[in-house]
PDB file of C-alpha atoms in Angstrom:
ATOM      1  CA  THR Y  27      99.382 101.184  87.100  1.00 54.00           C
ATOM      2  CA  GLN Y  28      98.421  98.184  88.925  1.00 58.00           C
ATOM      3  CA  LEU Y  29      95.541  98.544  91.007  1.00 83.00           C
ATOM      4  CA  LEU Y  30      94.385  97.029  94.325  1.00 91.00           C
ATOM      5  CA  GLU Y  31      90.768  97.227  95.094  1.00 94.00           C
ATOM      6  CA  GLN Y  32      89.947  96.614  98.901  1.00 95.00           C
ATOM      7  CA  SER Y  33      86.522  95.952 100.201  1.00 95.00           C
ATOM      8  CA  PRO Y  34      84.562  97.120 102.027  1.00 96.00           C
ATOM      9  CA  GLN Y  35      86.185 100.332 102.981  1.00 95.00           C
ATOM     10  CA  PHE Y  36      84.501 100.768 106.443  1.00 96.00           C
ATOM     11  CA  LEU Y  37      83.162  97.788 108.535  1.00 97.00           C
ATOM     12  CA  SER Y  38      81.747  98.309 112.213  1.00 97.00           C
ATOM     13  CA  ILE Y  39      80.928  94.969 113.985  1.00 96.00           C
ATOM     14  CA  GLN Y  40      80.221  93.603 117.379  1.00 97.00           C
ATOM     15  CA  GLU Y  41      82.924  91.723 119.425  1.00 97.00           C
ATOM     16  CA  GLY Y  42      82.651  88.029 118.434  1.00 97.00           C
ATOM     17  CA  GLU Y  43      81.424  88.337 115.080  1.00 97.00           C
ATOM     18  CA  ASN Y  44      83.330  87.057 112.104  1.00 97.00           C
ATOM     19  CA  LEU Y  45      84.439  88.990 109.037  1.00 97.00           C
ATOM     20  CA  THR Y  46      86.027  89.159 105.715  1.00 97.00           C
ATOM     21  CA  VAL Y  47      88.074  91.581 103.871  1.00 98.00           C
ATOM     22  CA  TYR Y  48      88.770  91.268 100.163  1.00 97.00           C
ATOM     23  CA  CYS Y  49      91.602  92.640  97.958  1.00 96.00           C
ATOM     24  CA  ASN Y  50      91.193  92.312  94.364  1.00 95.00           C
ATOM     25  CA  SER Y  51      93.202  93.099  91.264  1.00 92.00           C
ATOM     26  CA  SER Y  52      92.993  92.583  87.508  1.00 89.00           C
ATOM     27  CA  SER Y  53      97.010  92.265  87.660  1.00 87.00           C
ATOM     28  CA  VAL Y  54      99.069  89.303  88.632  1.00 87.00           C
ATOM     29  CA  PHE Y  55     101.324  89.959  91.753  1.00 86.00           C
ATOM     30  CA  SER Y  56     104.199  87.856  92.713  1.00 83.00           C
ATOM     31  CA  SER Y  57     103.322  88.460  96.338  1.00 86.00           C
ATOM     32  CA  LEU Y  58     100.310  89.822  98.217  1.00 89.00           C
ATOM     33  CA  GLN Y  59     101.236  91.326 101.847  1.00 91.00           C
ATOM     34  CA  TRP Y  60      98.759  92.331 104.554  1.00 95.00           C
ATOM     35  CA  TYR Y  61      99.413  95.127 106.852  1.00 95.00           C
ATOM     36  CA  ARG Y  62      97.672  96.700 109.860  1.00 96.00           C
ATOM     37  CA  GLN Y  63      98.006 100.237 110.770  1.00 96.00           C
ATOM     38  CA  GLU Y  64      97.021 101.914 114.216  1.00 93.00           C
ATOM     39  CA  PRO Y  65      96.514 105.823 114.473  1.00 89.00           C
ATOM     40  CA  GLY Y  66      99.668 107.870 114.397  1.00 89.00           C
ATOM     41  CA  GLU Y  67     101.868 104.832 113.582  1.00 93.00           C
ATOM     42  CA  GLY Y  68     103.159 103.251 110.358  1.00 94.00           C
ATOM     43  CA  PRO Y  69     101.777  99.988 108.807  1.00 94.00           C
ATOM     44  CA  VAL Y  70     103.019  96.744 110.288  1.00 93.00           C
ATOM     45  CA  LEU Y  71     103.365  93.504 108.343  1.00 91.00           C
ATOM     46  CA  LEU Y  72     100.980  90.814 109.346  1.00 94.00           C
ATOM     47  CA  VAL Y  73     101.760  88.204 106.472  1.00 92.00           C
ATOM     48  CA  THR Y  74     103.051  87.714 103.011  1.00 90.00           C
ATOM     49  CA  VAL Y  75     101.459  85.052 100.845  1.00 90.00           C
ATOM     50  CA  VAL Y  76     103.210  84.149  97.643  1.00 87.00           C
ATOM     51  CA  THR Y  77     101.857  80.909  96.201  1.00 88.00           C
ATOM     52  CA  GLY Y  78      98.517  80.802  94.300  1.00 91.00           C
ATOM     53  CA  GLY Y  79      95.866  79.171  96.692  1.00 93.00           C
ATOM     54  CA  GLU Y  80      98.121  79.785  99.705  1.00 93.00           C
ATOM     55  CA  VAL Y  81      96.268  80.056 103.233  1.00 96.00           C
ATOM     56  CA  LYS Y  82      98.184  81.269 106.141  1.00 96.00           C
ATOM     57  CA  LYS Y  83      96.826  81.521 109.627  1.00 96.00           C
ATOM     58  CA  LEU Y  84      97.972  83.927 112.215  1.00 94.00           C
ATOM     59  CA  LYS Y  85      95.710  83.072 115.472  1.00 95.00           C
ATOM     60  CA  ARG Y  86      92.199  84.133 114.582  1.00 97.00           C
ATOM     61  CA  LEU Y  87      93.356  85.754 111.053  1.00 97.00           C
ATOM     62  CA  THR Y  88      93.315  83.609 107.876  1.00 97.00           C
ATOM     63  CA  PHE Y  89      94.729  84.876 104.921  1.00 97.00           C
ATOM     64  CA  GLN Y  90      94.340  83.437 101.468  1.00 96.00           C
ATOM     65  CA  PHE Y  91      95.993  84.250  97.971  1.00 94.00           C
ATOM     66  CA  GLY Y  92      93.744  83.540  94.859  1.00 93.00           C
ATOM     67  CA  ASP Y  93      94.723  80.664  92.576  1.00 93.00           C
ATOM     68  CA  ALA Y  94      95.662  83.337  90.085  1.00 92.00           C
ATOM     69  CA  ARG Y  95      97.482  85.424  92.290  1.00 89.00           C
ATOM     70  CA  LYS Y  96      95.430  88.419  91.456  1.00 91.00           C
ATOM     71  CA  ASP Y  97      93.229  88.426  94.718  1.00 93.00           C
ATOM     72  CA  SER Y  98      93.325  87.940  98.502  1.00 95.00           C
ATOM     73  CA  SER Y  99      91.228  87.849 101.530  1.00 97.00           C
ATOM     74  CA  LEU Y 100      91.525  88.298 105.192  1.00 97.00           C
ATOM     75  CA  HIS Y 101      89.165  86.468 107.459  1.00 97.00           C
ATOM     76  CA  ILE Y 102      89.044  87.277 111.354  1.00 97.00           C
ATOM     77  CA  THR Y 103      87.277  84.827 113.510  1.00 97.00           C
ATOM     78  CA  ALA Y 104      85.440  85.962 116.558  1.00 97.00           C
ATOM     79  CA  ALA Y 105      86.750  89.624 116.267  1.00 97.00           C
ATOM     80  CA  GLN Y 106      87.932  91.586 119.343  1.00 96.00           C
ATOM     81  CA  PRO Y 107      88.317  95.175 120.037  1.00 95.00           C
ATOM     82  CA  GLY Y 108      92.007  94.803 119.834  1.00 94.00           C
ATOM     83  CA  ASP Y 109      91.516  94.014 116.057  1.00 96.00           C
ATOM     84  CA  THR Y 110      90.224  97.541 115.473  1.00 96.00           C
ATOM     85  CA  GLY Y 111      92.667  99.309 112.997  1.00 96.00           C
ATOM     86  CA  LEU Y 112      93.210 100.011 109.209  1.00 96.00           C
ATOM     87  CA  TYR Y 113      94.157  96.860 107.274  1.00 97.00           C
ATOM     88  CA  LEU Y 114      95.948  97.189 104.110  1.00 96.00           C
ATOM     89  CA  CYS Y 115      96.846  94.846 101.465  1.00 94.00           C
ATOM     90  CA  ALA Y 116      99.911  95.453  99.226  1.00 91.00           C
ATOM     91  CA  GLY Y 117     101.257  93.735  96.198  1.00 88.00           C
ATOM     92  CA  ALA Y 118     104.621  93.343  94.741  1.00 82.00           C
ATOM     93  CA  ARG Y 119     105.626  92.883  91.287  1.00 73.00           C
ATOM     94  CA  GLY Y 120     108.729  91.090  91.932  1.00 60.00           C
ATOM     95  CA  SER Y 121     110.020  91.184  88.344  1.00 53.00           C
ATOM     96  CA  GLY Y 122     112.938  93.098  87.483  1.00 45.00           C
ATOM     97  CA  GLY Y 123     114.169  93.165  91.235  1.00 47.00           C
ATOM     98  CA  GLY Y 124     110.912  94.914  92.435  1.00 50.00           C
ATOM     99  CA  ALA Y 125     113.002  97.264  94.287  1.00 58.00           C
ATOM    100  CA  ASP Y 126     110.345 100.177  93.566  1.00 64.00           C
ATOM    101  CA  GLY Y 127     108.192  99.148  96.505  1.00 69.00           C
ATOM    102  CA  LEU Y 128     104.696  98.044  96.927  1.00 82.00           C
ATOM    103  CA  THR Y 129     101.324  98.698  95.382  1.00 86.00           C
ATOM    104  CA  PHE Y 130      98.884  99.436  98.046  1.00 91.00           C
ATOM    105  CA  GLY Y 131      95.099  99.084  98.279  1.00 93.00           C
ATOM    106  CA  LYS Y 132      93.286 102.075 100.117  1.00 94.00           C
ATOM    107  CA  GLY Y 133      92.684 100.279 103.017  1.00 95.00           C
ATOM    108  CA  THR Y 134      89.695  98.891 105.219  1.00 96.00           C
ATOM    109  CA  HIS Y 135      88.811 100.679 108.421  1.00 96.00           C
ATOM    110  CA  LEU Y 136      87.798  98.238 110.931  1.00 97.00           C
ATOM    111  CA  ILE Y 137      86.130  98.816 114.142  1.00 97.00           C
ATOM    112  CA  ILE Y 138      85.087  96.226 116.597  1.00 96.00           C
ATOM    113  CA  GLN Y 139      82.762  97.336 119.116  1.00 95.00           C
ATOM    114  CA  PRO Y 140      82.840  95.673 122.674  1.00 94.00           C
TER     115      PRO Y 140
ATOM    116  CA  ASP X  17     110.675  97.079 116.095  1.00 62.00           C
ATOM    117  CA  ALA X  18     112.881  97.959 113.337  1.00 70.00           C
ATOM    118  CA  GLY X  19     115.224 101.064 114.045  1.00 93.00           C
ATOM    119  CA  ILE X  20     113.617 103.506 111.852  1.00 96.00           C
ATOM    120  CA  THR X  21     112.954 107.248 112.826  1.00 96.00           C
ATOM    121  CA  GLN X  22     111.556 110.109 111.001  1.00 97.00           C
ATOM    122  CA  SER X  23     111.874 113.930 111.684  1.00 97.00           C
ATOM    123  CA  PRO X  24     110.273 115.984 112.190  1.00 97.00           C
ATOM    124  CA  ARG X  25     107.229 113.984 113.415  1.00 97.00           C
ATOM    125  CA  HIS X  26     104.789 117.374 112.695  1.00 97.00           C
ATOM    126  CA  LYS X  27     105.270 120.248 110.792  1.00 97.00           C
ATOM    127  CA  VAL X  28     103.158 123.257 109.577  1.00 98.00           C
ATOM    128  CA  THR X  29     104.761 125.425 106.762  1.00 97.00           C
ATOM    129  CA  GLU X  30     103.398 128.144 104.386  1.00 97.00           C
ATOM    130  CA  THR X  31     102.866 127.690 100.658  1.00 97.00           C
ATOM    131  CA  GLY X  32     106.113 128.441  98.548  1.00 97.00           C
ATOM    132  CA  THR X  33     108.615 127.317 101.428  1.00 96.00           C
ATOM    133  CA  PRO X  34     111.050 124.506 100.838  1.00 96.00           C
ATOM    134  CA  VAL X  35     110.617 121.615 103.451  1.00 97.00           C
ATOM    135  CA  THR X  36     112.965 118.725 104.157  1.00 98.00           C
ATOM    136  CA  LEU X  37     111.947 115.551 105.778  1.00 98.00           C
ATOM    137  CA  ARG X  38     114.518 113.044 107.229  1.00 98.00           C
ATOM    138  CA  CYS X  39     114.314 109.215 107.534  1.00 98.00           C
ATOM    139  CA  HIS X  40     117.208 107.736 109.619  1.00 98.00           C
ATOM    140  CA  GLN X  41     117.719 103.875 110.072  1.00 98.00           C
ATOM    141  CA  THR X  42     119.963 101.730 111.998  1.00 97.00           C
ATOM    142  CA  GLU X  43     119.199  98.604 110.133  1.00 95.00           C
ATOM    143  CA  ASN X  44     121.857  98.952 107.358  1.00 94.00           C
ATOM    144  CA  HIS X  45     119.039  97.944 104.773  1.00 93.00           C
ATOM    145  CA  ARG X  46     119.921  98.805 101.189  1.00 92.00           C
ATOM    146  CA  TYR X  47     116.522  99.785 100.069  1.00 92.00           C
ATOM    147  CA  MET X  48     114.478 102.870 101.146  1.00 94.00           C
ATOM    148  CA  TYR X  49     111.211 104.487 100.277  1.00 93.00           C
ATOM    149  CA  TRP X  50     109.159 107.355 100.790  1.00 96.00           C
ATOM    150  CA  TYR X  51     105.466 107.237 100.621  1.00 95.00           C
ATOM    151  CA  ARG X  52     102.413 109.648 101.289  1.00 97.00           C
ATOM    152  CA  GLN X  53      99.377 108.634 102.728  1.00 96.00           C
ATOM    153  CA  ASP X  54      96.155 110.535 101.956  1.00 94.00           C
ATOM    154  CA  PRO X  55      92.365 109.687 102.675  1.00 88.00           C
ATOM    155  CA  GLY X  56      90.884 108.062  99.699  1.00 83.00           C
ATOM    156  CA  HIS X  57      94.382 107.228  98.073  1.00 85.00           C
ATOM    157  CA  GLY X  58      95.940 105.036 100.566  1.00 86.00           C
ATOM    158  CA  LEU X  59      99.628 104.837 100.423  1.00 91.00           C
ATOM    159  CA  ARG X  60     101.646 106.073  97.409  1.00 92.00           C
ATOM    160  CA  LEU X  61     105.130 105.733  96.387  1.00 91.00           C
ATOM    161  CA  ILE X  62     107.077 108.918  95.889  1.00 94.00           C
ATOM    162  CA  HIS X  63     110.754 108.047  95.375  1.00 94.00           C
ATOM    163  CA  TYR X  64     112.743 105.188  96.603  1.00 92.00           C
ATOM    164  CA  SER X  65     116.428 104.409  96.670  1.00 93.00           C
ATOM    165  CA  TYR X  66     118.460 101.160  96.117  1.00 91.00           C
ATOM    166  CA  GLY X  67     121.810 102.467  97.343  1.00 92.00           C
ATOM    167  CA  VAL X  68     123.756 105.229  98.258  1.00 94.00           C
ATOM    168  CA  LYS X  69     123.233 108.262  95.585  1.00 93.00           C
ATOM    169  CA  ASP X  70     120.877 105.800  93.732  1.00 93.00           C
ATOM    170  CA  THR X  71     117.314 106.852  93.482  1.00 94.00           C
ATOM    171  CA  ASP X  72     114.502 106.421  91.327  1.00 92.00           C
ATOM    172  CA  LYS X  73     110.796 108.042  90.945  1.00 92.00           C
ATOM    173  CA  GLY X  74     107.625 106.522  92.099  1.00 89.00           C
ATOM    174  CA  GLU X  75     103.999 106.996  91.282  1.00 87.00           C
ATOM    175  CA  VAL X  76     103.614 110.650  92.599  1.00 93.00           C
ATOM    176  CA  SER X  77     107.045 112.266  92.376  1.00 94.00           C
ATOM    177  CA  ASP X  78     106.207 115.688  90.819  1.00 95.00           C
ATOM    178  CA  GLY X  79     107.271 118.143  93.229  1.00 96.00           C
ATOM    179  CA  TYR X  80     109.525 116.156  95.165  1.00 97.00           C
ATOM    180  CA  SER X  81     113.320 115.315  95.350  1.00 97.00           C
ATOM    181  CA  VAL X  82     115.173 113.010  97.288  1.00 97.00           C
ATOM    182  CA  SER X  83     118.925 112.450  98.342  1.00 97.00           C
ATOM    183  CA  ARG X  84     120.895 109.740  99.867  1.00 97.00           C
ATOM    184  CA  SER X  85     124.580 110.247 100.566  1.00 96.00           C
ATOM    185  CA  LYS X  86     124.582 107.673 103.630  1.00 96.00           C
ATOM    186  CA  THR X  87     123.104 104.243 103.844  1.00 96.00           C
ATOM    187  CA  GLU X  88     121.369 105.355 106.986  1.00 97.00           C
ATOM    188  CA  ASP X  89     119.870 108.376 105.638  1.00 98.00           C
ATOM    189  CA  PHE X  90     116.965 109.338 103.185  1.00 98.00           C
ATOM    190  CA  LEU X  91     115.928 112.836 102.746  1.00 98.00           C
ATOM    191  CA  LEU X  92     112.855 113.999 100.977  1.00 98.00           C
ATOM    192  CA  THR X  93     112.551 117.780  99.808  1.00 98.00           C
ATOM    193  CA  LEU X  94     109.588 119.768  98.762  1.00 97.00           C
ATOM    194  CA  GLU X  95     111.417 122.365  96.913  1.00 93.00           C
ATOM    195  CA  SER X  96     108.373 124.905  97.099  1.00 96.00           C
ATOM    196  CA  ALA X  97     105.370 123.357  99.155  1.00 97.00           C
ATOM    197  CA  THR X  98     101.952 123.434  98.021  1.00 97.00           C
ATOM    198  CA  SER X  99      98.769 122.689  99.773  1.00 97.00           C
ATOM    199  CA  SER X 100      98.169 119.654  97.644  1.00 96.00           C
ATOM    200  CA  GLN X 101     101.484 118.145  99.625  1.00 97.00           C
ATOM    201  CA  THR X 102      99.600 118.438 102.814  1.00 97.00           C
ATOM    202  CA  SER X 103      99.823 114.752 103.857  1.00 97.00           C
ATOM    203  CA  VAL X 104     101.293 112.108 106.265  1.00 97.00           C
ATOM    204  CA  TYR X 105     104.511 110.985 105.062  1.00 98.00           C
ATOM    205  CA  PHE X 106     106.224 107.475 105.597  1.00 97.00           C
ATOM    206  CA  CYS X 107     109.652 106.097 105.283  1.00 96.00           C
ATOM    207  CA  ALA X 108     110.049 102.589 104.675  1.00 94.00           C
ATOM    208  CA  ILE X 109     113.012 100.206 104.378  1.00 93.00           C
ATOM    209  CA  SER X 110     113.620  96.846 103.056  1.00 90.00           C
ATOM    210  CA  GLU X 111     116.737  94.704 102.994  1.00 87.00           C
ATOM    211  CA  PHE X 112     116.563  92.786  99.649  1.00 81.00           C
ATOM    212  CA  GLY X 113     113.987  95.090  97.406  1.00 78.00           C
ATOM    213  CA  PHE X 114     111.646  92.481  96.847  1.00 68.00           C
ATOM    214  CA  PRO X 115     113.396  90.005  94.465  1.00 59.00           C
ATOM    215  CA  GLY X 116     110.775  87.454  93.120  1.00 56.00           C
ATOM    216  CA  GLY X 117     108.009  89.528  95.259  1.00 60.00           C
ATOM    217  CA  THR X 118     109.227  88.685  98.740  1.00 69.00           C
ATOM    218  CA  ASP X 119     110.868  90.864 101.204  1.00 78.00           C
ATOM    219  CA  THR X 120     109.601  92.816 104.444  1.00 83.00           C
ATOM    220  CA  GLN X 121     109.128  96.300 104.348  1.00 87.00           C
ATOM    221  CA  TYR X 122     109.324  98.267 107.798  1.00 91.00           C
ATOM    222  CA  PHE X 123     107.652 101.661 108.000  1.00 94.00           C
ATOM    223  CA  GLY X 124     108.805 104.486 110.329  1.00 96.00           C
ATOM    224  CA  PRO X 125     106.207 106.366 112.402  1.00 95.00           C
ATOM    225  CA  GLY X 126     105.348 109.179 109.835  1.00 97.00           C
ATOM    226  CA  THR X 127     105.536 112.692 109.493  1.00 97.00           C
ATOM    227  CA  ARG X 128     102.184 114.930 109.267  1.00 97.00           C
ATOM    228  CA  LEU X 129     102.816 117.875 107.144  1.00 98.00           C
ATOM    229  CA  THR X 130     100.496 120.748 106.868  1.00 98.00           C
ATOM    230  CA  VAL X 131     101.000 123.459 104.064  1.00 97.00           C
ATOM    231  CA  LEU X 132      98.941 126.407 104.680  1.00 96.00           C
TER     232      LEU X 132
END
């Protein structure tokens, strides 16, 4: 089983601060996806990174895929209360079709205090 | 938002009873998935389907069965529910099944199941 370790599990910071969430594995993935989940809802895709070393930006969110495609990070600049939620990373194997879904990390619970 | 509905949204049942959860999509996507989400474990794949009547097991398939008789519907059945199956169940769909590792997976709103 390919495991994805996310850290930290819980993070509570003040509005305006910066933060980084990490997603690490000993396995190589074809792609890494980041999702955000709000209470009572299903996860919603934020971004997919495919190429080793790739950096993608989504407003104040910056996503990076490690050079070896084993790890990824999510950096939020000037966090806002609306960023509060559960952030999940997920890896796709991609070989042999990859129809068997994604491997998810356990998630990072992020709370941004006003 | 992708057209995915799950029913029921909440269910309380007793140990030993059969339970069926339904996932319905209006996107005509080929691939459908059932996950369970538990504190400390994250999302884990139960079963998935790559076409009508084509299904396969995921990471935590013991105690669960699935059926897909139509493109739009994917059913998850707990033949004899146990307390360890208390969880939130999510259905998901994808169009291409992650060839080369890239695709988008859309999730339904979830079903909260409690087995007493």
